[in-house]
Short mmCIF file of C-alpha atoms in Angstrom, two decimals:
data_model
loop_
_atom_site.label_atom_id
_atom_site.label_comp_id
_atom_site.label_asym_id
_atom_site.label_seq_id
_atom_site.Cartn_x
_atom_site.Cartn_y
_atom_site.Cartn_z
CA ALA A 1 31.53 -31.49 10.74
CA LEU A 2 31.02 -32.81 14.25
CA SER A 3 31.27 -29.39 15.86
CA PHE A 4 28.96 -27.89 13.23
CA ALA A 5 26.40 -30.64 13.79
CA LEU A 6 26.66 -30.22 17.56
CA VAL A 7 26.03 -26.44 17.34
CA ASN A 8 23.00 -26.98 15.15
CA ALA A 9 21.68 -29.73 17.44
CA VAL A 10 21.93 -27.42 20.46
CA ALA A 11 20.19 -24.63 18.53
CA VAL A 12 17.37 -27.03 17.58
CA LEU A 13 16.94 -28.15 21.19
CA ILE A 14 16.72 -24.55 22.37
CA ILE A 15 14.33 -23.42 19.63
CA ALA A 16 12.12 -26.49 20.10
CA CYS A 17 11.67 -25.75 23.82
CA PRO A 18 7.84 -25.81 24.25
CA CYS A 19 7.71 -23.03 26.83
CA ALA A 20 5.57 -20.74 24.65
CA MET A 21 3.11 -23.51 23.80
CA GLY A 22 2.93 -24.52 27.46
CA LEU A 23 2.21 -20.94 28.49
CA ALA A 24 -0.26 -20.10 25.70
CA THR A 25 -3.46 -21.52 27.23
CA PRO A 26 -3.02 -21.40 31.05
CA THR A 27 -1.68 -17.84 31.04
CA SER A 28 -4.66 -16.54 29.07
CA ILE A 29 -7.13 -18.44 31.24
CA MET A 30 -5.51 -17.17 34.43
CA VAL A 31 -5.51 -13.55 33.27
CA GLY A 32 -9.02 -13.85 31.78
CA THR A 33 -10.58 -15.30 34.93
CA GLY A 34 -8.79 -12.68 37.02
CA ARG A 35 -10.17 -9.88 34.87
CA ALA A 36 -13.62 -11.48 35.04
CA ALA A 37 -13.46 -11.47 38.85
CA GLU A 38 -12.64 -7.76 38.77
CA LEU A 39 -15.79 -7.22 36.67
CA GLY A 40 -17.98 -9.30 39.02
CA VAL A 41 -17.97 -12.63 37.14
CA LEU A 42 -16.59 -15.72 38.87
CA PHE A 43 -15.72 -18.77 36.76
CA ARG A 44 -15.59 -21.88 38.90
CA LYS A 45 -13.53 -23.82 36.34
CA GLY A 46 -11.68 -23.21 33.10
CA GLU A 47 -14.02 -25.46 31.09
CA SER A 48 -16.94 -23.12 31.69
CA LEU A 49 -14.87 -20.21 30.36
CA GLN A 50 -14.30 -22.18 27.16
CA GLN A 51 -17.90 -23.47 26.81
CA LEU A 52 -19.49 -20.07 27.32
CA ARG A 53 -17.89 -18.85 24.10
CA SER A 54 -19.86 -21.36 22.01
CA VAL A 55 -23.28 -20.66 23.55
CA ASP A 56 -26.15 -20.27 21.05
CA VAL A 57 -29.06 -19.60 23.44
CA VAL A 58 -29.13 -17.77 26.77
CA ALA A 59 -32.19 -18.74 28.84
CA PHE A 60 -33.23 -16.63 31.83
CA ASP A 61 -35.42 -17.39 34.78
CA LYS A 62 -37.86 -14.50 35.30
CA THR A 63 -38.44 -13.81 38.98
CA GLY A 64 -35.34 -12.49 40.73
CA THR A 65 -33.21 -12.75 37.59
CA LEU A 66 -34.76 -10.39 35.06
CA THR A 67 -37.18 -8.91 37.61
CA GLU A 68 -36.61 -7.58 41.09
CA GLY A 69 -38.40 -10.53 42.72
CA LYS A 70 -40.41 -8.16 44.90
CA PRO A 71 -44.02 -7.45 43.88
CA ALA A 72 -44.86 -3.75 43.86
CA LEU A 73 -48.06 -1.75 43.42
CA THR A 74 -47.91 -0.22 39.95
CA ASP A 75 -51.46 1.09 39.36
CA ILE A 76 -54.58 1.95 41.31
CA VAL A 77 -57.78 2.82 39.44
CA VAL A 78 -60.71 3.94 41.62
CA ALA A 79 -64.40 3.95 40.82
CA GLU A 80 -66.41 7.15 40.72
CA GLY A 81 -67.05 8.59 44.17
CA PHE A 82 -63.86 7.23 45.76
CA ALA A 83 -60.52 8.91 46.44
CA GLU A 84 -57.34 7.02 45.60
CA ASP A 85 -55.51 7.62 48.88
CA ASP A 86 -58.60 6.83 50.97
CA VAL A 87 -59.12 3.48 49.25
CA LEU A 88 -55.42 2.61 49.43
CA ALA A 89 -55.34 3.41 53.17
CA LEU A 90 -58.36 1.17 53.84
CA VAL A 91 -57.04 -1.69 51.72
CA ALA A 92 -53.54 -1.45 53.25
CA ALA A 93 -55.02 -1.54 56.76
CA ALA A 94 -57.01 -4.64 55.86
CA GLU A 95 -54.04 -6.32 54.18
CA ALA A 96 -51.65 -5.57 57.04
CA ALA A 97 -52.74 -8.76 58.77
CA SER A 98 -52.26 -10.90 55.63
CA GLU A 99 -49.10 -12.87 54.82
CA HIS A 100 -49.67 -12.89 51.05
CA PRO A 101 -46.81 -11.33 48.98
CA LEU A 102 -49.31 -9.10 47.15
CA ALA A 103 -50.53 -7.80 50.51
CA HIS A 104 -47.01 -6.69 51.41
CA ALA A 105 -46.81 -4.75 48.13
CA ILE A 106 -50.01 -2.85 48.95
CA VAL A 107 -48.92 -2.08 52.52
CA SER A 108 -45.51 -0.88 51.30
CA ALA A 109 -47.18 1.43 48.75
CA ALA A 110 -49.37 2.97 51.45
CA GLU A 111 -46.36 3.50 53.69
CA ALA A 112 -44.46 5.13 50.83
CA ARG A 113 -47.31 7.64 50.43
CA GLY A 114 -47.32 8.36 54.15
CA LEU A 115 -50.89 7.10 54.64
CA THR A 116 -52.00 6.28 58.17
CA PRO A 117 -54.04 3.06 58.31
CA ALA A 118 -57.22 3.03 60.33
CA ARG A 119 -57.88 0.53 63.12
CA VAL A 120 -58.95 -2.95 62.05
CA THR A 121 -61.68 -4.39 64.25
CA SER A 122 -62.26 -7.68 62.41
CA PHE A 123 -60.42 -9.70 59.82
CA ALA A 124 -61.18 -12.93 57.96
CA ALA A 125 -59.24 -14.46 55.09
CA THR A 126 -60.44 -16.97 52.52
CA PRO A 127 -57.36 -18.75 51.13
CA GLY A 128 -56.94 -18.23 47.41
CA LYS A 129 -59.82 -15.76 47.17
CA GLY A 130 -59.53 -12.67 49.39
CA ILE A 131 -60.17 -11.04 52.75
CA VAL A 132 -63.05 -9.39 54.61
CA ALA A 133 -62.29 -6.73 57.23
CA GLU A 134 -63.83 -3.95 59.24
CA VAL A 135 -61.54 -0.93 59.02
CA GLY A 136 -62.39 2.24 60.91
CA GLY A 137 -66.07 1.31 60.89
CA ARG A 138 -66.13 0.56 57.14
CA HIS A 139 -66.68 -2.83 55.51
CA VAL A 140 -63.75 -3.67 53.21
CA LEU A 141 -63.39 -6.54 50.74
CA VAL A 142 -60.11 -7.27 48.93
CA GLY A 143 -59.58 -10.12 46.50
CA SER A 144 -60.47 -11.50 43.10
CA ALA A 145 -63.48 -10.46 41.03
CA ARG A 146 -65.06 -13.85 41.75
CA PHE A 147 -64.60 -13.27 45.49
CA LEU A 148 -66.42 -9.94 45.30
CA ASP A 149 -69.24 -11.58 43.35
CA GLU A 150 -69.52 -14.30 46.00
CA GLN A 151 -69.83 -11.59 48.65
CA GLY A 152 -72.66 -9.95 46.74
CA VAL A 153 -70.64 -7.04 45.39
CA GLY A 154 -70.54 -6.74 41.61
CA ALA A 155 -67.06 -6.20 40.18
CA ALA A 156 -68.45 -5.41 36.72
CA PRO A 157 -67.88 -1.60 36.83
CA LEU A 158 -64.11 -2.12 36.87
CA ALA A 159 -63.97 -5.41 34.95
CA GLY A 160 -62.61 -3.80 31.77
CA THR A 161 -59.85 -2.04 33.68
CA ALA A 162 -58.88 -5.26 35.46
CA GLU A 163 -58.75 -7.16 32.18
CA ALA A 164 -56.51 -4.53 30.58
CA LEU A 165 -54.13 -4.58 33.54
CA GLY A 166 -54.04 -8.38 33.49
CA ALA A 167 -53.27 -8.38 29.76
CA SER A 168 -50.18 -6.29 30.45
CA GLY A 169 -48.84 -8.97 32.79
CA LYS A 170 -49.93 -7.38 36.06
CA SER A 171 -51.97 -9.03 38.82
CA PRO A 172 -55.26 -7.15 39.36
CA VAL A 173 -56.70 -7.06 42.88
CA HIS A 174 -60.27 -5.84 43.40
CA ALA A 175 -61.36 -3.78 46.40
CA ALA A 176 -64.86 -2.94 47.63
CA VAL A 177 -65.87 -0.53 50.38
CA ASP A 178 -69.28 -0.66 52.09
CA GLY A 179 -70.70 -2.97 49.46
CA LYS A 180 -69.55 -1.01 46.40
CA ALA A 181 -66.72 -1.77 43.98
CA ALA A 182 -64.12 0.83 44.89
CA ALA A 183 -60.90 0.15 43.01
CA VAL A 184 -58.64 -2.18 41.07
CA LEU A 185 -55.06 -2.34 42.28
CA ALA A 186 -52.42 -3.71 39.89
CA ILE A 187 -49.38 -5.45 41.32
CA ALA A 188 -46.38 -6.57 39.31
CA ASP A 189 -42.84 -7.75 39.76
CA THR A 190 -40.93 -4.86 38.21
CA VAL A 191 -38.22 -5.51 35.61
CA LYS A 192 -34.63 -4.77 36.61
CA PRO A 193 -33.27 -1.52 35.14
CA THR A 194 -30.55 -3.25 33.09
CA ALA A 195 -32.60 -6.26 31.91
CA LYS A 196 -33.67 -4.77 28.57
CA ALA A 197 -30.15 -3.56 27.80
CA ALA A 198 -28.77 -7.01 28.64
CA VAL A 199 -31.16 -8.74 26.21
CA ALA A 200 -30.31 -6.22 23.48
CA ALA A 201 -26.58 -6.74 24.06
CA LEU A 202 -26.97 -10.52 23.78
CA HIS A 203 -28.80 -10.03 20.47
CA ARG A 204 -25.90 -7.91 19.22
CA GLN A 205 -23.59 -10.80 20.06
CA GLY A 206 -25.67 -13.00 17.75
CA LEU A 207 -27.41 -14.99 20.51
CA ARG A 208 -31.04 -15.97 20.99
CA VAL A 209 -32.64 -15.22 24.35
CA ALA A 210 -35.26 -17.41 26.02
CA LEU A 211 -37.41 -16.99 29.14
CA ILE A 212 -38.27 -19.94 31.38
CA SER A 213 -40.83 -19.11 34.07
CA GLY A 214 -43.33 -20.79 36.34
CA ASP A 215 -45.62 -17.78 36.06
CA ASN A 216 -48.76 -17.78 33.94
CA ARG A 217 -48.26 -17.36 30.21
CA ARG A 218 -49.79 -13.90 30.06
CA ALA A 219 -47.40 -12.49 32.66
CA ALA A 220 -44.37 -14.21 31.15
CA GLU A 221 -45.19 -13.06 27.62
CA ALA A 222 -45.73 -9.48 28.84
CA VAL A 223 -42.20 -9.43 30.29
CA ALA A 224 -40.84 -11.04 27.11
CA ARG A 225 -42.47 -8.38 24.95
CA GLU A 226 -41.13 -5.61 27.13
CA LEU A 227 -37.56 -6.95 26.99
CA GLY A 228 -37.53 -8.24 23.41
CA ILE A 229 -37.02 -11.91 24.33
CA ASP A 230 -37.22 -14.44 21.47
CA GLU A 231 -38.65 -17.58 23.10
CA VAL A 232 -41.02 -17.98 26.07
CA LEU A 233 -41.56 -21.15 28.10
CA ALA A 234 -44.25 -20.29 30.67
CA GLU A 235 -46.08 -22.18 33.43
CA VAL A 236 -43.08 -24.47 33.82
CA LEU A 237 -43.14 -26.38 37.10
CA PRO A 238 -39.90 -26.30 39.15
CA ALA A 239 -39.36 -30.01 38.48
CA ASP A 240 -39.72 -29.42 34.73
CA LYS A 241 -37.20 -26.60 34.30
CA ALA A 242 -34.38 -29.02 33.57
CA ALA A 243 -36.53 -30.62 30.84
CA ALA A 244 -37.22 -27.15 29.42
CA VAL A 245 -33.48 -26.48 29.16
CA LYS A 246 -33.02 -29.86 27.48
CA GLY A 247 -35.70 -28.90 24.98
CA LEU A 248 -33.84 -25.71 24.09
CA ARG A 249 -30.77 -27.80 23.29
CA GLN A 250 -32.55 -29.61 20.47
CA GLY A 251 -30.90 -29.12 17.11
CA GLY A 252 -27.43 -29.19 18.64
CA ARG A 253 -27.72 -25.77 20.26
CA THR A 254 -25.55 -24.91 23.25
CA VAL A 255 -27.56 -23.40 26.10
CA ALA A 256 -26.59 -21.21 29.04
CA PHE A 257 -29.20 -20.84 31.79
CA VAL A 258 -29.26 -17.90 34.20
CA GLY A 259 -31.17 -18.36 37.46
CA ASP A 260 -31.18 -17.55 41.14
CA GLY A 261 -33.64 -19.75 43.06
CA ILE A 262 -33.69 -23.21 44.63
CA ASN A 263 -36.05 -24.39 41.89
CA ASP A 264 -33.51 -23.25 39.28
CA ALA A 265 -30.80 -25.62 40.54
CA PRO A 266 -31.78 -28.60 38.28
CA ALA A 267 -31.86 -26.33 35.22
CA LEU A 268 -28.48 -24.83 36.12
CA ALA A 269 -27.01 -28.32 36.36
CA GLU A 270 -28.66 -29.45 33.09
CA ALA A 271 -27.50 -26.45 31.01
CA ASP A 272 -24.23 -26.56 29.11
CA VAL A 273 -23.23 -23.55 31.22
CA GLY A 274 -25.14 -22.71 34.41
CA ILE A 275 -24.95 -19.06 35.48
CA ALA A 276 -26.19 -18.13 38.97
CA MET A 277 -26.94 -14.70 40.38
CA GLY A 278 -24.80 -13.95 43.41
CA THR A 279 -27.91 -12.65 45.17
CA GLY A 280 -29.61 -16.05 44.71
CA THR A 281 -29.86 -19.10 46.93
CA ASP A 282 -26.94 -21.30 47.97
CA ALA A 283 -28.46 -24.22 46.05
CA ALA A 284 -28.41 -22.23 42.81
CA ILE A 285 -24.84 -21.01 43.38
CA ASP A 286 -23.60 -24.53 44.16
CA SER A 287 -25.18 -25.88 40.94
CA ALA A 288 -23.73 -23.19 38.66
CA ASP A 289 -20.52 -23.04 36.64
CA VAL A 290 -20.41 -19.23 36.62
CA ILE A 291 -21.47 -16.85 39.40
CA LEU A 292 -22.44 -13.23 38.78
CA VAL A 293 -21.60 -11.07 41.79
CA GLY A 294 -24.75 -9.09 42.57
CA GLY A 295 -28.02 -9.36 40.69
CA ASP A 296 -27.26 -7.46 37.47
CA PRO A 297 -28.23 -9.47 34.35
CA MET A 298 -25.83 -7.31 32.31
CA LYS A 299 -22.98 -9.29 33.87
CA ALA A 300 -24.11 -12.31 31.85
CA VAL A 301 -23.19 -10.26 28.78
CA THR A 302 -19.85 -9.45 30.38
CA ALA A 303 -19.21 -13.15 31.06
CA ILE A 304 -19.82 -14.15 27.44
CA GLY A 305 -17.75 -11.25 26.12
CA LEU A 306 -14.82 -12.17 28.37
CA SER A 307 -15.08 -15.82 27.36
CA ARG A 308 -14.86 -14.89 23.68
CA ALA A 309 -11.99 -12.49 24.26
CA THR A 310 -10.05 -15.08 26.28
CA LEU A 311 -10.48 -17.83 23.68
CA THR A 312 -9.38 -15.42 20.94
CA ASN A 313 -6.32 -14.58 23.00
CA ILE A 314 -5.49 -18.28 23.43
CA LYS A 315 -5.68 -18.80 19.67
CA GLU A 316 -3.36 -15.85 19.08
CA ASN A 317 -0.84 -17.31 21.53
CA LEU A 318 -1.00 -20.78 19.98
CA VAL A 319 -0.60 -19.43 16.44
CA TRP A 320 2.48 -17.52 17.55
CA ALA A 321 3.97 -20.44 19.49
CA PHE A 322 3.46 -22.98 16.70
CA GLY A 323 4.48 -20.55 13.99
CA TYR A 324 7.68 -19.71 15.86
CA ASN A 325 8.64 -23.40 16.02
CA VAL A 326 7.62 -24.21 12.47
CA LEU A 327 9.66 -21.34 11.04
CA LEU A 328 12.80 -21.46 13.19
CA ILE A 329 13.38 -25.19 13.74
CA PRO A 330 14.35 -25.76 10.07
CA VAL A 331 16.67 -22.75 10.26
CA ALA A 332 18.28 -24.05 13.47
CA ALA A 333 18.64 -27.53 11.93
CA GLY A 334 20.64 -26.07 9.02
CA VAL A 335 18.12 -26.85 6.28
CA PHE A 336 18.96 -23.57 4.53
CA PHE A 337 22.74 -23.79 5.06
CA PRO A 338 23.66 -25.68 1.85
CA THR A 339 21.71 -23.26 -0.34
CA PHE A 340 21.85 -19.93 1.44
CA GLY A 341 24.53 -20.45 4.06
CA LEU A 342 21.91 -19.58 6.69
CA THR A 343 22.06 -21.08 10.16
CA LEU A 344 21.18 -20.07 13.73
CA SER A 345 23.61 -19.86 16.62
CA PRO A 346 22.52 -21.27 20.03
CA MET A 347 22.82 -17.77 21.48
CA LEU A 348 20.30 -16.32 19.04
CA ALA A 349 18.11 -19.40 19.48
CA ALA A 350 18.03 -18.83 23.25
CA GLY A 351 17.10 -15.20 22.71
CA ALA A 352 14.31 -16.14 20.27
CA MET A 353 12.98 -18.78 22.67
CA ALA A 354 12.88 -16.31 25.55
CA LEU A 355 11.30 -13.65 23.34
CA SER A 356 8.58 -16.09 22.28
CA SER A 357 7.62 -16.79 25.90
CA VAL A 358 7.66 -13.09 26.69
CA PHE A 359 5.37 -12.41 23.72
CA VAL A 360 2.85 -15.04 24.85
CA VAL A 361 2.75 -13.70 28.40
CA ALA A 362 2.51 -10.08 27.24
CA ASN A 363 -0.33 -10.93 24.86
CA ALA A 364 -2.22 -12.70 27.66
CA LEU A 365 -1.76 -9.70 29.95
CA ARG A 366 -3.65 -7.55 27.44
CA LEU A 367 -6.81 -9.17 28.83
CA ARG A 368 -6.31 -7.21 32.05
CA ALA A 369 -7.27 -4.03 30.24
CA ILE A 370 -10.20 -5.45 28.29
CA THR A 371 -13.54 -3.68 28.53
CA VAL A 372 -16.50 -5.68 27.28
CA LYS A 373 -18.62 -3.68 24.87
CA GLU A 374 -22.23 -3.93 25.94
#
C-alpha cells in the first residue's frame, strides 16, 4: 500500500507541475510582440497588447496621421482672359518670398510644372490677409476674397467657385493680376493612400472611428466624408484634445487614439491605448503605448488584429493547461483505480507534462506566421 501510494503521489506531483500554465501567457505575448515588430508595430508593454483587443473606438488625429501633413495645390480655376500657367507662374513668384505653408504649396506646384518665375521688384505682406507684389512689371494680389475687396479688386466673378472649393474642405486662395480677379487656387492637405482602406478595415472589425482635429469643421467633415469616419470633433484646441478623448470614453467605451504631433501628446496619454506614428514627434512617441513604424494608418489595423490574435492564443493555451491538469490529476491520484483499475505511472506522467509544455509553446509559435486580414 505504501509503495502504491508513493507511486501515485509522485505521479500527481509530476502531472501538477505548472509549467504549461506558467508558459501560456508570457510565451504568447513574447511571440506576438515579436511578430508585431516584424510588421512595423512596436508594443512598449504587454498591457497595451491586452488593452488594444478590447478597444471600442479608434480616434485619429487628422493632419499627419490620416493626411500627408503637407498642403498641396489641388485645383486652379482661372477667370476668362487668363491662362492657367501664366497666373500660376506670377502667383508662385509673388509667394516665393512668403513663409506661409500655403505659399510653399503654390511654389512647389509651379516648380513641378517647370514654370520659370518672373523677377519680383516689390513685395508686401499683410498678416492673415494676403500679399501685394510687382512681378515682371505686373501688379499681383494673392490672398482672401476680403483682401482683394480691400484692395479695390472685386472677387465676385470667382466667388461661387471659391465657395464650392471651400465646401469640399479645401482652402481657396484668390489671385488678381493688374486689378482684375484672375484665379482661385485650392490648396488641401491630401489624404494618405491607405487611410480610406484603414477606416474600412476598422469598421469590418466592428469598431467605430472618430476624427479629432483642430481644423475648421468644414475641412474636418470633408475628410470624414471622404474616408467614411463615424464621428467628427473639429476645431479642437491642442489643450482640449485630451478632454475630447475623455468625452469619447463616455458610456464605458474603450478608446484608442492615433496621433503624431506635439499637441497630440496629452490625448495619447489620456486614451486607454495611445498609438503614435513613427514619423511623428518625439513627444508623441514618448506618450504612446504603441508605435507604428512609418506613417501608414493601416498599421493601426494590424496592431488591433495582432492584439486579438495574441489574446485568443493565450486563451487557447490556458484552456489546454488547465484542462490537462483537471483531467489527469485525478487519474494520477488513483481516483479511478478502485472502479476501473486505472492509474498513471510517473514515467507517463512525466511524458504528459513535457508534452503539455511543448503544446503550449508550439501553439504560441503559430503567431509567427499570422497575417492580419485587412
